[in-house]
Amino acid sequence: MASPDTTDTARYNAKTAEPKWQETWDRQGCFRTREESEAPGKDKYYVLEMFPYPSGRIHMGHVRNYTMGDVIARFKRARGFNVLHPMGWDAFGMPAENAAMENKVHPADWTYKNIAAMRGQLQAMGLAIDWEREFATCDPSYYRHEQAMFLDMVEAGLITRKKSYVNWDPVDMTVLANEQVIDGKGWRSGAPVERRELTQWFFKITDKADDLLKGLEGLERWPDKVRIMQTNWIGRSEGARVFFPVEGLSKDYSLEVFTTRPDTLFGASFCALSPGHPLTRELAEKDAKLAAFVRECEQLGTSEEAIETAEKKGYDTGLRARHPFIEGHSVPVFIANFVLMDYGTGAIFGCPAHDQRDMDFARKYALPVLPVVAPKKLQGAELETFLSELGEANEAFDGDGVAVNSDFLNGLEVTEAKRAAIEKLEALKLGEGTVNYRLRDWGISRQRYWGCPIPIIHCPSCGSVPVPRADLPVELPRDVSFEKPGNPLDHHATWKHVACPKCGGKAERETDTFDTFVDSSWYFARFCSPKAETPTDIAAANYWLPVDQYIGGVEHAVLHLLYARFFTRAMKETGHVGLDEPFTGLFTQGMVTHETYKGPDGRWVAPDELFWKDGKPFLDEAARTPVKVGAIEKMSKSKRNTIDPTAIIDQYGADTARWFMLSDSPPERDVQWTEEGVEGAWRFTQRFWRIVTGDPASLAEPGAPMPALDEVAEALHRTAHQILAALTAHIEALQFNKAVARIYELANAISAFKPQDEAAGKWVKREAVDMLVQMAAPMMPHLAEESWQALGHETILAETPWPIADESLLVEDSVTLPVQVNGKRRDEVTVPRDADKAAVEQAALGLEKVRNALDGKTPKKVIVVPGRIVNVVV
RNA sequence: GGCCGCGUGGUGGAAUGGUAGACACAGCAGACUUAAAAUCUGCUUCGCUUUUUGCGAGUGCCGGUUCGAGUCCGGCCGCGGCCA
């Protein structure tokens, strides 16, 4: 085939056209944001794609994400909205420090260099972005406001400092996220990870758990999937706190446990404490064996999964806990590795018959298994059998049923029994009904350099003292070394030693920095007034927020989106914004995938290293070494199945890449990158250009008055307006693949158009071609501008209003209805649109094929759905 | 194991309960060309029928609701995601 970068003048040359139009848009300030006062009578529209981490190069996922956002931005602008469409950089984080350690480059230099490279790549995509609002979260001019808000939030009681377990890498001397722990070892050092207790800063997100849960109900333009994931993550569960007085201690002590199943209290056969429980600590001080057991537990990771899959282990303290309901009965107290200090009260009671974990534990330590719930339908002998089998079983029964062996609860169904048990506990003052959440407070301390410093000074006499506002920002020191393991801020010679702002005595800075999720929890608000002297300009924030359409990967369904929702509430409480929910519309796009290839040595082979012969890939041109085609997977460096967007843009142009990313696959689903697909997209850009410019003499002058239309001209006229209406609805609904199909349909209709009357033909073809170009503009903006100009228009398409479909052309005068006999299609009948049912029925029954199908029988019933279908029932 | 989503041609995918397969990719045939590429035209769910006309089957499987089911309901099978 011809090379895409040919200079043939009959071809559309993306290589020259694209930079030209990018420069024109830039020079004319087409995408500069208009403040409220500059846009009277316009509604605002804020479209935002999740901002990228500056890794160094954009990838196809970015291309897909930013193309979708750009289509919306351009479309909404053409539809008369005042649009905010900004871009920035999620610029703090570990990869910069890794690069510093590996390549001896300063994290700041590495980051800003990457930003410059990626900005250039994004600009080559021709995005309708207001670059004047760009910022990076590692700019002190950004993070100073984050520090100020942190202090506001400390004052507002939204933040707490407490101890918590972390994954500790003893070699790198750093805290690891759960996903950095692989098989219990640090991902970089390979050293066994320890659970360690550190004092850290926390946002009190659990205080807002109910509010965050309720808020989800109002987010109607969010995918249900994401709302369900957040609901599960918050994990609200109703249950009870129960007190078990402990015997065998020198003091009076009641163990507080949380349970979602107070109805199974009569089946309790032990209590278990978390290794981190205060009572455990106390006991461990006098019990070396217990202390050793606790240490062993701390070798385990902190993730629920790690704890869940580990072998259940316990340590019998010898203490007994008195049963709240059964006089004179007590159960043993264990320390158990599967009890989480962070969930509930850090202590449970075990009812082995009705909880699998408790069952496993009971069998291991030979504890009794007493069934206290049975399926309702079981009676007499069947019930006896069920209960005795469960008593011997290794499988717990956690289904619904009625209480048995449970004194005053007997016969009550689970829900009823829970309520009755709670009432009794409250009457006995041995417990109460309570709500527990799976959600934990958001720990934001990171023992790392490349993050926003926490603006606190620790003074031996005054405690944790906020850095005075006048001293903000607390800037990261530039002169740091990554030679030593651990946090460079912690062993910096001078930075951390300061005078206490309160007493003036010797004090030390907090050397932890913020979790980068903090940075991304408010950037959308900063975009409203990126240069303001305060974190937000409240008027600008009130105007632009909420984000009307937010677009990003589903991998952020829980953490980022939940934190941002919390942070917005916290900003509202501290007076920085005026709303609770930052994103009214959310769209989660699918991944970009590609085939994978494996060479004979089992190593992954990149697509551009292949030689194709007879549709099969080889490692060499002579086709001697075959390559195995593997699964279609998300593009990733490790599988070597990535395609570099810049290479594609160089070869085919940005419009081709954009068009391909929008074609075929529904945007929420994964899209497979294929060579054929991108070739097809490129060929269409050329065909588009030929349709528009191939025969200028066949088009009327722009703005020419409409002549009388003959039948064929009228048909194209209608088609164009119908397609316009459909495409407009598709883009509104973010159904880009369908919008693409409509463009093809119109292109096909124009190609197939055979005018009869010359004047009418010229006029409707001009209209159809103009519309085609305008409709394609959000998706292929450069090609559309070039076409628009070639069509003789004086305006810039980026500033031209969206065309309006003529409603009267959307309905046809006559309709063709399928005619079924007994639900089977036999023929079709064309009738006037407003024909009454009797007339349609008569026309349908008169059809020869229908009569044949009836075979002389009399119709029992004829169903006529106007404008839809006729069904003759025999 | 729980929750959620998805199963439609060779492929990606269309289809307010109303003509299943729009649109595209790939493939095949033809036109143009010395030839190829590009481009243009046509065909392309499967089976039966000599081609047409036509007939039959068909949206993972089984059943149900309905005049009518890819779509709604119940049960199964398979795949994917999240949580465990």
Coordinates of N, CA and C in Angstrom, one line a residue, chain A residues 7 63 131 201 234 260 327 334 410 413 460 523 570 619 760:
Chain A
T7 N 3.5 12.7 0.0 CA 3.3 14.1 -0.1 C 2.4 14.5 -1.3
V63 N -4.1 7.9 25.4 CA -4.7 8.4 24.1 C -6.2 8.1 24.1
W131 N -4.0 25.1 28.3 CA -2.7 24.8 28.9 C -2.3 25.8 29.8
W201 N -0.3 10.0 60.6 CA -1.5 10.9 60.4 C -2.6 10.2 59.6
I234 N -16.9 0.4 51.7 CA -17.3 1.1 53.0 C -17.8 0.0 54.0
T260 N -21.4 -9.4 64.0 CA -22.6 -9.2 63.2 C -23.6 -10.2 63.5
E327 N -25.5 -18.2 82.7 CA -25.0 -18.1 84.1 C -24.0 -19.2 84.4
F334 N -8.4 -16.7 73.6 CA -7.2 -17.0 72.8 C -6.7 -15.6 72.2
N410 N -34.9 -19.2 70.9 CA -35.3 -20.4 70.2 C -36.6 -20.1 69.3
E413 N -36.3 -16.2 63.7 CA -35.5 -16.2 62.6 C -34.3 -15.3 62.8
P460 N 9.7 18.3 71.8 CA 9.7 17.5 73.0 C 8.8 18.0 74.1
Y523 N -7.2 18.3 43.0 CA -6.6 19.0 41.8 C -7.7 19.6 41.0
A570 N -14.4 17.5 53.3 CA -13.5 18.1 54.2 C -13.2 19.6 53.8
L619 N 10.5 -14.4 13.9 CA 11.5 -13.6 14.5 C 12.4 -13.0 13.4
A760 N -30.6 21.1 -7.2 CA -31.0 20.5 -5.9 C -29.8 19.6 -5.4

